Coordinates of N, CA and C in Angstrom, one line a residue:
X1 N 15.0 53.1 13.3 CA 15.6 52.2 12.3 C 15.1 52.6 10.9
X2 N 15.9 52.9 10.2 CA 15.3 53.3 8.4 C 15.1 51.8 7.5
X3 N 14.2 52.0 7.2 CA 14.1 51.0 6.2 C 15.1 50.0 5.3
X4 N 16.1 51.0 5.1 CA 17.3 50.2 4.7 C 17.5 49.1 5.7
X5 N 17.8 49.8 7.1 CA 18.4 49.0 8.1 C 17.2 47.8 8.2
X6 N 16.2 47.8 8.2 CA 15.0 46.8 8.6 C 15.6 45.6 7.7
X7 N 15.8 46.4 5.9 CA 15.7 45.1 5.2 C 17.0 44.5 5.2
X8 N 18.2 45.4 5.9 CA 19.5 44.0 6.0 C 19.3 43.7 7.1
X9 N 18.5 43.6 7.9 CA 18.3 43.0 9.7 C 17.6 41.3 9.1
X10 N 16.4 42.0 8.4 CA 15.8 40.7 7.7 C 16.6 40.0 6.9
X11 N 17.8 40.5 6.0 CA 18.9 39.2 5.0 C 19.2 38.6 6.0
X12 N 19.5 39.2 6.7 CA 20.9 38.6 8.0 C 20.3 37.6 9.0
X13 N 19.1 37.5 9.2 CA 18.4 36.5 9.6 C 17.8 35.6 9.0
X14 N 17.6 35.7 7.4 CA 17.0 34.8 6.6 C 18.4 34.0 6.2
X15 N 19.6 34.6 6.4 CA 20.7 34.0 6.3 C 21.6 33.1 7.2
X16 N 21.2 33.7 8.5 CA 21.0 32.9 9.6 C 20.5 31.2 9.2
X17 N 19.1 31.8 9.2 CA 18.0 30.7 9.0 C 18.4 29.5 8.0
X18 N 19.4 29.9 6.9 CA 19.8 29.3 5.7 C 21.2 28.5 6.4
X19 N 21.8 29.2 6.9 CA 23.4 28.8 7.5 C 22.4 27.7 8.4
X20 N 21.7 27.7 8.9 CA 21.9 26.7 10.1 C 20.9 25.3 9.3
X21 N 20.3 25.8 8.1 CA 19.9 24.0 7.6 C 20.8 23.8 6.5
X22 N 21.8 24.9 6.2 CA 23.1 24.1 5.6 C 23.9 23.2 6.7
X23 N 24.2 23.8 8.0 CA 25.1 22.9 9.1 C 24.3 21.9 9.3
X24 N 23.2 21.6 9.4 CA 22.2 20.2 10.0 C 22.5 19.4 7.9
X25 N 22.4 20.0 7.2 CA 22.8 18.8 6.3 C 24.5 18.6 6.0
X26 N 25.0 19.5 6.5 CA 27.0 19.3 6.7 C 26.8 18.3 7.7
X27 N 26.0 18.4 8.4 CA 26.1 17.0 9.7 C 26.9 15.3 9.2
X28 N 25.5 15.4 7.9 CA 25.9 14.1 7.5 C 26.5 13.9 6.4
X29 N 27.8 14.7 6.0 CA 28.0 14.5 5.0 C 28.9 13.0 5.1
X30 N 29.4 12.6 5.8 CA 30.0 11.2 5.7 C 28.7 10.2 5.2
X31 N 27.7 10.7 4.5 CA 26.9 9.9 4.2 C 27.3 9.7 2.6
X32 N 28.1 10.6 2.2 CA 28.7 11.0 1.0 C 28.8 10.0 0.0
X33 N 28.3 9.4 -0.9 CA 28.3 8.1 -1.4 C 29.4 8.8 -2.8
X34 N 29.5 9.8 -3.2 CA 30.4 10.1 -4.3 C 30.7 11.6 -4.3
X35 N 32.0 12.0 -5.4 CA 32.3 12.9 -5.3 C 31.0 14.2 -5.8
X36 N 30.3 13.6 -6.1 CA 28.8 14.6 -6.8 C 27.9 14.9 -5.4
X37 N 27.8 13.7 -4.3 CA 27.5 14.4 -3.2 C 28.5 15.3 -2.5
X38 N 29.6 15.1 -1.9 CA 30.5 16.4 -1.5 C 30.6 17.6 -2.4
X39 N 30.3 18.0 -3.7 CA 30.0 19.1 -4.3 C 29.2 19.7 -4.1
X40 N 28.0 18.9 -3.7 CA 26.4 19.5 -3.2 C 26.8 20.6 -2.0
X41 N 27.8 19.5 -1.4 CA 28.0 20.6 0.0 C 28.8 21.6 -0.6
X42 N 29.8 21.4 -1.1 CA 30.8 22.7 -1.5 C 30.4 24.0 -2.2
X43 N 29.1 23.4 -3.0 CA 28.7 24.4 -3.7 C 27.9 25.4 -2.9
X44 N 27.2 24.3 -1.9 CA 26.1 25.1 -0.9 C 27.0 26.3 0.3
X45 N 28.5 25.7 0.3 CA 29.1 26.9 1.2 C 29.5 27.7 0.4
X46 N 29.8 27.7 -0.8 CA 30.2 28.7 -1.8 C 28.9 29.7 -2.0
X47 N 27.6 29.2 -2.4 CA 26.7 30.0 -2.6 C 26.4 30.9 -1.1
X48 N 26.6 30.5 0.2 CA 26.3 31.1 1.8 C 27.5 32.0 1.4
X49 N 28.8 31.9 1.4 CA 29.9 32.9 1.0 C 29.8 33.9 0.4
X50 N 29.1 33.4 -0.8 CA 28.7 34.7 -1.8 C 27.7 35.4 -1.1
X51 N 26.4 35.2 -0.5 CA 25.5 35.6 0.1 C 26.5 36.5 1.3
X52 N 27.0 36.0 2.3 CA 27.5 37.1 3.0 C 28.2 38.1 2.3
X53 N 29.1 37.6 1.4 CA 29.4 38.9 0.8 C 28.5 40.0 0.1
X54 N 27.5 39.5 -0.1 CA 26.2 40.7 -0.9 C 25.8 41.3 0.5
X55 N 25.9 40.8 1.5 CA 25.2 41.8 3.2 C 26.0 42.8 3.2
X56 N 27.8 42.2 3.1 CA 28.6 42.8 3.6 C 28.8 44.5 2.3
X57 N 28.2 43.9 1.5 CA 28.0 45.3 0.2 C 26.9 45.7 0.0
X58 N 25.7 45.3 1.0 CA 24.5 46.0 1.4 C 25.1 47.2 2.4
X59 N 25.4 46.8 3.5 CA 25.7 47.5 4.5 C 26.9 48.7 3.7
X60 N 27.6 48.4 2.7 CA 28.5 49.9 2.2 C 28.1 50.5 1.4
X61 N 26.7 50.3 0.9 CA 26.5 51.3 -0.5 C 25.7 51.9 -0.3
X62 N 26.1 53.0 -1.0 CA 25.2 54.3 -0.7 C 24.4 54.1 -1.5
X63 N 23.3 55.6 -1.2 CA 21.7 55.8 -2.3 C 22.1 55.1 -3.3
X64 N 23.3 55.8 -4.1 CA 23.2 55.1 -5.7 C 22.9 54.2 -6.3
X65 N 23.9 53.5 -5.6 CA 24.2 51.5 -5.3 C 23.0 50.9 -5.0
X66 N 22.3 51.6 -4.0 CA 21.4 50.4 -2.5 C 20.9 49.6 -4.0
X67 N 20.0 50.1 -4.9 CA 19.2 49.0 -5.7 C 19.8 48.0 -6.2
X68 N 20.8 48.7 -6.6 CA 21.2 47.4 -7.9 C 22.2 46.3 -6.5
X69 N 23.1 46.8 -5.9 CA 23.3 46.0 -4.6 C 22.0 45.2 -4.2
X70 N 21.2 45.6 -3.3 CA 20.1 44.9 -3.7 C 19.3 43.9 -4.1
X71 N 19.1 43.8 -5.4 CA 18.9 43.3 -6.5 C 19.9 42.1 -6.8
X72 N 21.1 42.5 -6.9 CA 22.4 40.9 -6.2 C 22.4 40.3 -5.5
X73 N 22.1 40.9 -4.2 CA 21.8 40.1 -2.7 C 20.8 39.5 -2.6
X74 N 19.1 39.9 -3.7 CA 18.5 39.4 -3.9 C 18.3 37.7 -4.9
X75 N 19.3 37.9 -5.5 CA 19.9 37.2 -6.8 C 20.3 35.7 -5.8
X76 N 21.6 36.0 -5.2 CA 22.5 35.4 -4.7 C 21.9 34.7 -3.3
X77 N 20.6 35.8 -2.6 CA 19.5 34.7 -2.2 C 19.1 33.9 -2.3
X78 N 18.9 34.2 -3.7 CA 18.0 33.0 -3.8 C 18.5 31.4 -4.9
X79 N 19.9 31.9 -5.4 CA 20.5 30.7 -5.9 C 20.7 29.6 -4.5
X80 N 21.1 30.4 -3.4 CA 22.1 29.6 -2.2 C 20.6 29.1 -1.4
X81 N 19.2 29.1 -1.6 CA 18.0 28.5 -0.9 C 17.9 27.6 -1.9
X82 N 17.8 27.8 -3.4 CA 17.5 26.6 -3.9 C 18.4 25.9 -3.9
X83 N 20.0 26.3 -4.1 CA 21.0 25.1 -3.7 C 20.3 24.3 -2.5
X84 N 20.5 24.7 -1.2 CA 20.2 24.4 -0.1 C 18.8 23.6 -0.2
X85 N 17.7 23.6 -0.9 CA 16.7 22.8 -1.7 C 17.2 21.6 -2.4
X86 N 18.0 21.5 -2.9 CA 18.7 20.7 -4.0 C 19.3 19.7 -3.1
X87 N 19.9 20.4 -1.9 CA 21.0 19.8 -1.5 C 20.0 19.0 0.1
X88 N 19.2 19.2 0.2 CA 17.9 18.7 0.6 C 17.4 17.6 0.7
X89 N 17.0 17.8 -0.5 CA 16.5 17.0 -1.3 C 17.7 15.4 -1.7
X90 N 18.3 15.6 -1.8 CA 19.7 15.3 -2.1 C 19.8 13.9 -0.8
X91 N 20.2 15.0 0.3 CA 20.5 14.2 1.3 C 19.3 13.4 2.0
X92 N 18.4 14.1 1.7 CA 17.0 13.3 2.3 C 17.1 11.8 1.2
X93 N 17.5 11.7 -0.1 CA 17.4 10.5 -0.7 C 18.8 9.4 0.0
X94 N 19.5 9.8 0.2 CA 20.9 9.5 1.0 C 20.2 8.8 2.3
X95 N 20.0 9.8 3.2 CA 19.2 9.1 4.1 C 17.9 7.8 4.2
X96 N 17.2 8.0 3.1 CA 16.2 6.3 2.9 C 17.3 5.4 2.2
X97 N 17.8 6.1 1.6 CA 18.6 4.3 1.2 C 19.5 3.9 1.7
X98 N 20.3 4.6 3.0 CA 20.5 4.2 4.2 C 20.1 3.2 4.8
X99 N 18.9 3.4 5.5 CA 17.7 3.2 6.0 C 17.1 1.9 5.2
X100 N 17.0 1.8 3.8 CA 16.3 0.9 3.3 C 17.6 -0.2 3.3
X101 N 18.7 -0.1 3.2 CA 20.1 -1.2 2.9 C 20.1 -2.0 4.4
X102 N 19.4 -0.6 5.6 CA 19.5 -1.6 6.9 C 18.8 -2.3 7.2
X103 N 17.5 -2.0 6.8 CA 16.1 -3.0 6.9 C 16.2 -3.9 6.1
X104 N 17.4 -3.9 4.9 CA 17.0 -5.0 4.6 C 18.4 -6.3 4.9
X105 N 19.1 -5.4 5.4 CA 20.3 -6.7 6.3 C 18.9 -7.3 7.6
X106 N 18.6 -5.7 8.2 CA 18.0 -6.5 9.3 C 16.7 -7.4 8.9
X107 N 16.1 -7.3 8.0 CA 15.1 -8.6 7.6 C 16.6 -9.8 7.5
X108 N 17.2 -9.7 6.6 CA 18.0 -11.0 6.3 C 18.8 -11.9 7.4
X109 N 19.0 -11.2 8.6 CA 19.4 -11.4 10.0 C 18.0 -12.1 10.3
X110 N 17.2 -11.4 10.5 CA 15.7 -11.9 11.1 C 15.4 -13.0 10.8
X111 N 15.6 -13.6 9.0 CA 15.0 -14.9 8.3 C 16.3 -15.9 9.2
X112 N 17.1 -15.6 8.6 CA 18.4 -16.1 9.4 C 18.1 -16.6 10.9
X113 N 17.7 -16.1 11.6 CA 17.4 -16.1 13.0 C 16.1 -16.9 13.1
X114 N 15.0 -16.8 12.3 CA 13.5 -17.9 12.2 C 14.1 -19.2 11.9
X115 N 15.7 -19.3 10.8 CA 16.0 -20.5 10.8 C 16.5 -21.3 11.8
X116 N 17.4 -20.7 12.3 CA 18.0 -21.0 13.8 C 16.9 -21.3 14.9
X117 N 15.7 -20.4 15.2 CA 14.3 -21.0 16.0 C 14.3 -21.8 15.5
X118 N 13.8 -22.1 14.2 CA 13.2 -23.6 13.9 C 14.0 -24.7 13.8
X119 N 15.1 -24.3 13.8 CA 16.0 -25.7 13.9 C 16.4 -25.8 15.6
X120 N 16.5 -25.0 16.0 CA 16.7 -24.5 18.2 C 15.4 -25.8 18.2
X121 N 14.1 -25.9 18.1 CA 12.8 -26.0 18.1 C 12.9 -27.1 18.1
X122 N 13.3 -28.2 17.1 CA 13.4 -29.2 16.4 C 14.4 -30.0 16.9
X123 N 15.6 -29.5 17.3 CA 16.4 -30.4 18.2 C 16.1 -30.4 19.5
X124 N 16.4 -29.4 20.0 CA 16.3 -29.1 21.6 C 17.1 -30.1 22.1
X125 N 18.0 -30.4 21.7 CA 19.1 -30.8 22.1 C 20.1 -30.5 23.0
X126 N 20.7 -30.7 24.1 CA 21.8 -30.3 24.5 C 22.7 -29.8 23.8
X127 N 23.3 -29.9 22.5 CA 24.2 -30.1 21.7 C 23.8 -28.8 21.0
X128 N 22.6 -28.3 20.6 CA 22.2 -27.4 20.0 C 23.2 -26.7 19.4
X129 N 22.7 -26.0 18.7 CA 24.0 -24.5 17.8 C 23.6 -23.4 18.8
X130 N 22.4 -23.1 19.5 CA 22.1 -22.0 20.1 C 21.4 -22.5 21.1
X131 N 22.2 -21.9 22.5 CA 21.6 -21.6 23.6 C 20.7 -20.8 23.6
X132 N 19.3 -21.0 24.6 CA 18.1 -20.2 24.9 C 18.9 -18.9 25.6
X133 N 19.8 -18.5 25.7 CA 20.4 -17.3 25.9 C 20.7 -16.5 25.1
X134 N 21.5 -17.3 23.8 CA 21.8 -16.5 22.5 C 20.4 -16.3 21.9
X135 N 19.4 -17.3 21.9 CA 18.2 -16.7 21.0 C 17.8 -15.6 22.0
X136 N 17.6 -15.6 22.9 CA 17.4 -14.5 23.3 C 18.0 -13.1 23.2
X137 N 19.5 -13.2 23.0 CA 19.9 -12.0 23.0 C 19.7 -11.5 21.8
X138 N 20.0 -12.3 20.9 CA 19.9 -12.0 18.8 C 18.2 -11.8 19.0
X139 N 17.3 -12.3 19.6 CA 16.3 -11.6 19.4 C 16.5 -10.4 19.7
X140 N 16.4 -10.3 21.1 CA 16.3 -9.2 22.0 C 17.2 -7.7 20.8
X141 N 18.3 -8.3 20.0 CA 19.3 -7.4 19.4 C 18.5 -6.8 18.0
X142 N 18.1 -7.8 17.8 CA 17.0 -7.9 16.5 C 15.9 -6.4 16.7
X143 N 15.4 -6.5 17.9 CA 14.6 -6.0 17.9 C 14.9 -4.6 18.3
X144 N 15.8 -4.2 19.2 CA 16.6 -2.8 19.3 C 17.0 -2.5 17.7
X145 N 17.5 -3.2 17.0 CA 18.1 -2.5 15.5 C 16.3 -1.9 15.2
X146 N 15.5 -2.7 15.0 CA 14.3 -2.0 14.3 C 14.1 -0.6 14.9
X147 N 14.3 -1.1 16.2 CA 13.3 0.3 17.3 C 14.7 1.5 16.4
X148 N 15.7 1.4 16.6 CA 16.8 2.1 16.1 C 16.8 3.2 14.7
X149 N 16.5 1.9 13.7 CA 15.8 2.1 12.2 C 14.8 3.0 12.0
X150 N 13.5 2.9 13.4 CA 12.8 3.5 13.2 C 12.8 5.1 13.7
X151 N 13.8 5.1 14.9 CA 14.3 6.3 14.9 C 15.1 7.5 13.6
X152 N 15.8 6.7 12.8 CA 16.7 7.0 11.4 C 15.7 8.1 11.1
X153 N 14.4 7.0 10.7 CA 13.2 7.6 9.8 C 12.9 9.2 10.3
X154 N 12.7 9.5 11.5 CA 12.1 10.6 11.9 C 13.5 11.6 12.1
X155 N 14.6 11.5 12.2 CA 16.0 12.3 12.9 C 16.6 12.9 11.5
X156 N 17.0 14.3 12.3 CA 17.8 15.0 11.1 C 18.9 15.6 11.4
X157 N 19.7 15.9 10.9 CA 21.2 16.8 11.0 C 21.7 16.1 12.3
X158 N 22.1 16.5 13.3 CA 23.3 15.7 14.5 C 22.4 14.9 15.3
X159 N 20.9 14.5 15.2 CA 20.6 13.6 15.9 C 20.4 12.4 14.7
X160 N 20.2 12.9 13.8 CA 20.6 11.6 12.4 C 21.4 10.7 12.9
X161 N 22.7 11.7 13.0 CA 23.9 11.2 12.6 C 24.1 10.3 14.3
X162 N 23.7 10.7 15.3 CA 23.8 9.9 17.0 C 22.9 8.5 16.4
X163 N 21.6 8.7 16.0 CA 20.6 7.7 15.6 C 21.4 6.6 15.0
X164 N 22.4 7.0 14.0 CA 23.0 6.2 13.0 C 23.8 6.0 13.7
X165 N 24.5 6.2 14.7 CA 25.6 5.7 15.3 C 25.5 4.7 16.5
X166 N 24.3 5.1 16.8 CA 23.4 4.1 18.1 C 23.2 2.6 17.3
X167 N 22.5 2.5 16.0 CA 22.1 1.9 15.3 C 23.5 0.8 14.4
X168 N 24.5 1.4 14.0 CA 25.7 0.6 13.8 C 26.1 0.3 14.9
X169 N 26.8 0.4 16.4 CA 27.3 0.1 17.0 C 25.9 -1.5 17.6
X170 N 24.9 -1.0 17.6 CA 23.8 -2.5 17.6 C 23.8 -3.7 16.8
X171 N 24.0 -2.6 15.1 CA 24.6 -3.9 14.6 C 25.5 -4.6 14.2
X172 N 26.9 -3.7 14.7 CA 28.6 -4.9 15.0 C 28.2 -5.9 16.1
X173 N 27.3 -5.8 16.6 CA 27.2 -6.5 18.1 C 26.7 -7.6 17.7
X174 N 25.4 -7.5 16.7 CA 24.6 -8.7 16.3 C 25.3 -9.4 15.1
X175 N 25.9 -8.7 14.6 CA 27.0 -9.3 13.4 C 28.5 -10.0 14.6
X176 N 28.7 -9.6 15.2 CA 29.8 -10.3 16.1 C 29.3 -11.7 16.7
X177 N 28.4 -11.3 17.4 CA 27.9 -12.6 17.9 C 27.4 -13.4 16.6
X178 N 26.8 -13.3 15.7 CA 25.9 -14.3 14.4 C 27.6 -14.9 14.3
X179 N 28.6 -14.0 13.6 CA 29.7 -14.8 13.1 C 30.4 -15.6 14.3
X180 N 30.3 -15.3 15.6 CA 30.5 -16.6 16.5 C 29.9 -17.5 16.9
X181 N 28.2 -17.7 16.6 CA 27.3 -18.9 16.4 C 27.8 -19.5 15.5
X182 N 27.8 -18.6 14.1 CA 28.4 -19.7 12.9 C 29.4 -20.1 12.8
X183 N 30.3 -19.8 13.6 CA 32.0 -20.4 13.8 C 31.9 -21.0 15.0
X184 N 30.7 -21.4 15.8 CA 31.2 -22.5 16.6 C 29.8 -24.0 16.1
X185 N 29.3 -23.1 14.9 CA 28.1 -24.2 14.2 C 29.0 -24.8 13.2
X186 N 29.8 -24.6 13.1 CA 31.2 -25.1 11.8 C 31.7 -26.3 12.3
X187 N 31.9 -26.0 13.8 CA 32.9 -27.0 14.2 C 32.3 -27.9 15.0
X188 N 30.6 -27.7 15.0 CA 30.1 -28.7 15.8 C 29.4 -29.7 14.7
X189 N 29.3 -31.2 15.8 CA 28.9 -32.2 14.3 C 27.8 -31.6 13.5
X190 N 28.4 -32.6 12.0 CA 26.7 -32.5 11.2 C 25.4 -32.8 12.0
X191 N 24.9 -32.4 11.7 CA 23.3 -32.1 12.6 C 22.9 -31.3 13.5
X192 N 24.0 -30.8 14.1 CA 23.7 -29.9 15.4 C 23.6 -28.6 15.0
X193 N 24.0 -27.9 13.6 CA 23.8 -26.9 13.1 C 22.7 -26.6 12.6
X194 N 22.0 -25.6 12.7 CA 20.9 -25.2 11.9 C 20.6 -24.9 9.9
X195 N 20.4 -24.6 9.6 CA 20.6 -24.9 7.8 C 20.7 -23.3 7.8

């Protein structure tokens, strides 16, 4: 193998290397909060495009060419890694404020739910707003969303995106059930509802 061939064996796998943490951040692009995030991605497949096209003009040029060819493919390297940097960076901020918007529904569920204990606590009434079944389950649900959340923290590219999807379908469940405690805490007398 001539050296030439060594050094496009090496683009073609550092290009590899590049293509596959651009697809783990295409994973999430429905995390896309604006048209400035979906350009991140557009620009990041435009700069991988142009990069293959510098391999594919590595591999046809002769002595004359090789350097200054080369020297482009070197170029065009390295715009589409710091894109890919940018675009990184980018979505890693995407991801915590994700993450922080759920922690902080799931704290506000949680206080929500200490009020319903303490009013559950205080009556113990037959009549109650909440059966020792429902506190149990909205606990029990409470507490899968964290374990959930805390998965978010550590997952990237398609297990992100499963994590995040484990994690909303947990909490339509606990938002389904809260708005049917408080639609049948509506229609039961004053006092039997929690504050």
């Amino acid at each position: 193998m001539t050296e030439r061939d060594a050094y496009i064996q090496k683009m073609e796998a550092e290009q590899r290397e590049a293509t596959a943490r651009f697809r783990e951040i295409e994973a999430q692009a429905d995390l896309a909060d604006s048209e400035d995030s979906l350009d991140v991605l557009t620009g990041a497949r435009a700069f991988s495009d142009d990069v293959n096209r510098e391999l594919q003009a590595l591999r046809r040029a002769d002595e004359r060419d090789w350097e200054r060819v080369k020297a482009g493919a070197e170029k065009t390297r390295g715009r589409f890694r710091e894109h890919l940097d940018r675009a990184s960076t980018h979505w890693e901020g995407l991801r915590e404020g994700y993450r922080r918007q759920r922690e902080a529904e799931l704290k506000a569920l949680g206080a929500q739910m200490d009020g319903w204990i303490a009013a559950h606590q205080r009556t113990r009434a037959e009549d109650s707003l909440l059966t020792r079944e429902e506190l149990d389950f909205l606990t029990r649900g409470l507490k899968t969303s964290g374990e959930l959340l805390k998965n978010l923290r550590h997952a990237h590219g398609h297990a992100w995106k499963t994590a995040r999807d484990q994690y909303e379908a947990n909490w339509r469940d606990l938002q389904e059930r809260s708005r049917r405690i408080r639609a049948e805490g509506a229609a039961a007398p004053e006092g039997a509802s929690p504050p």
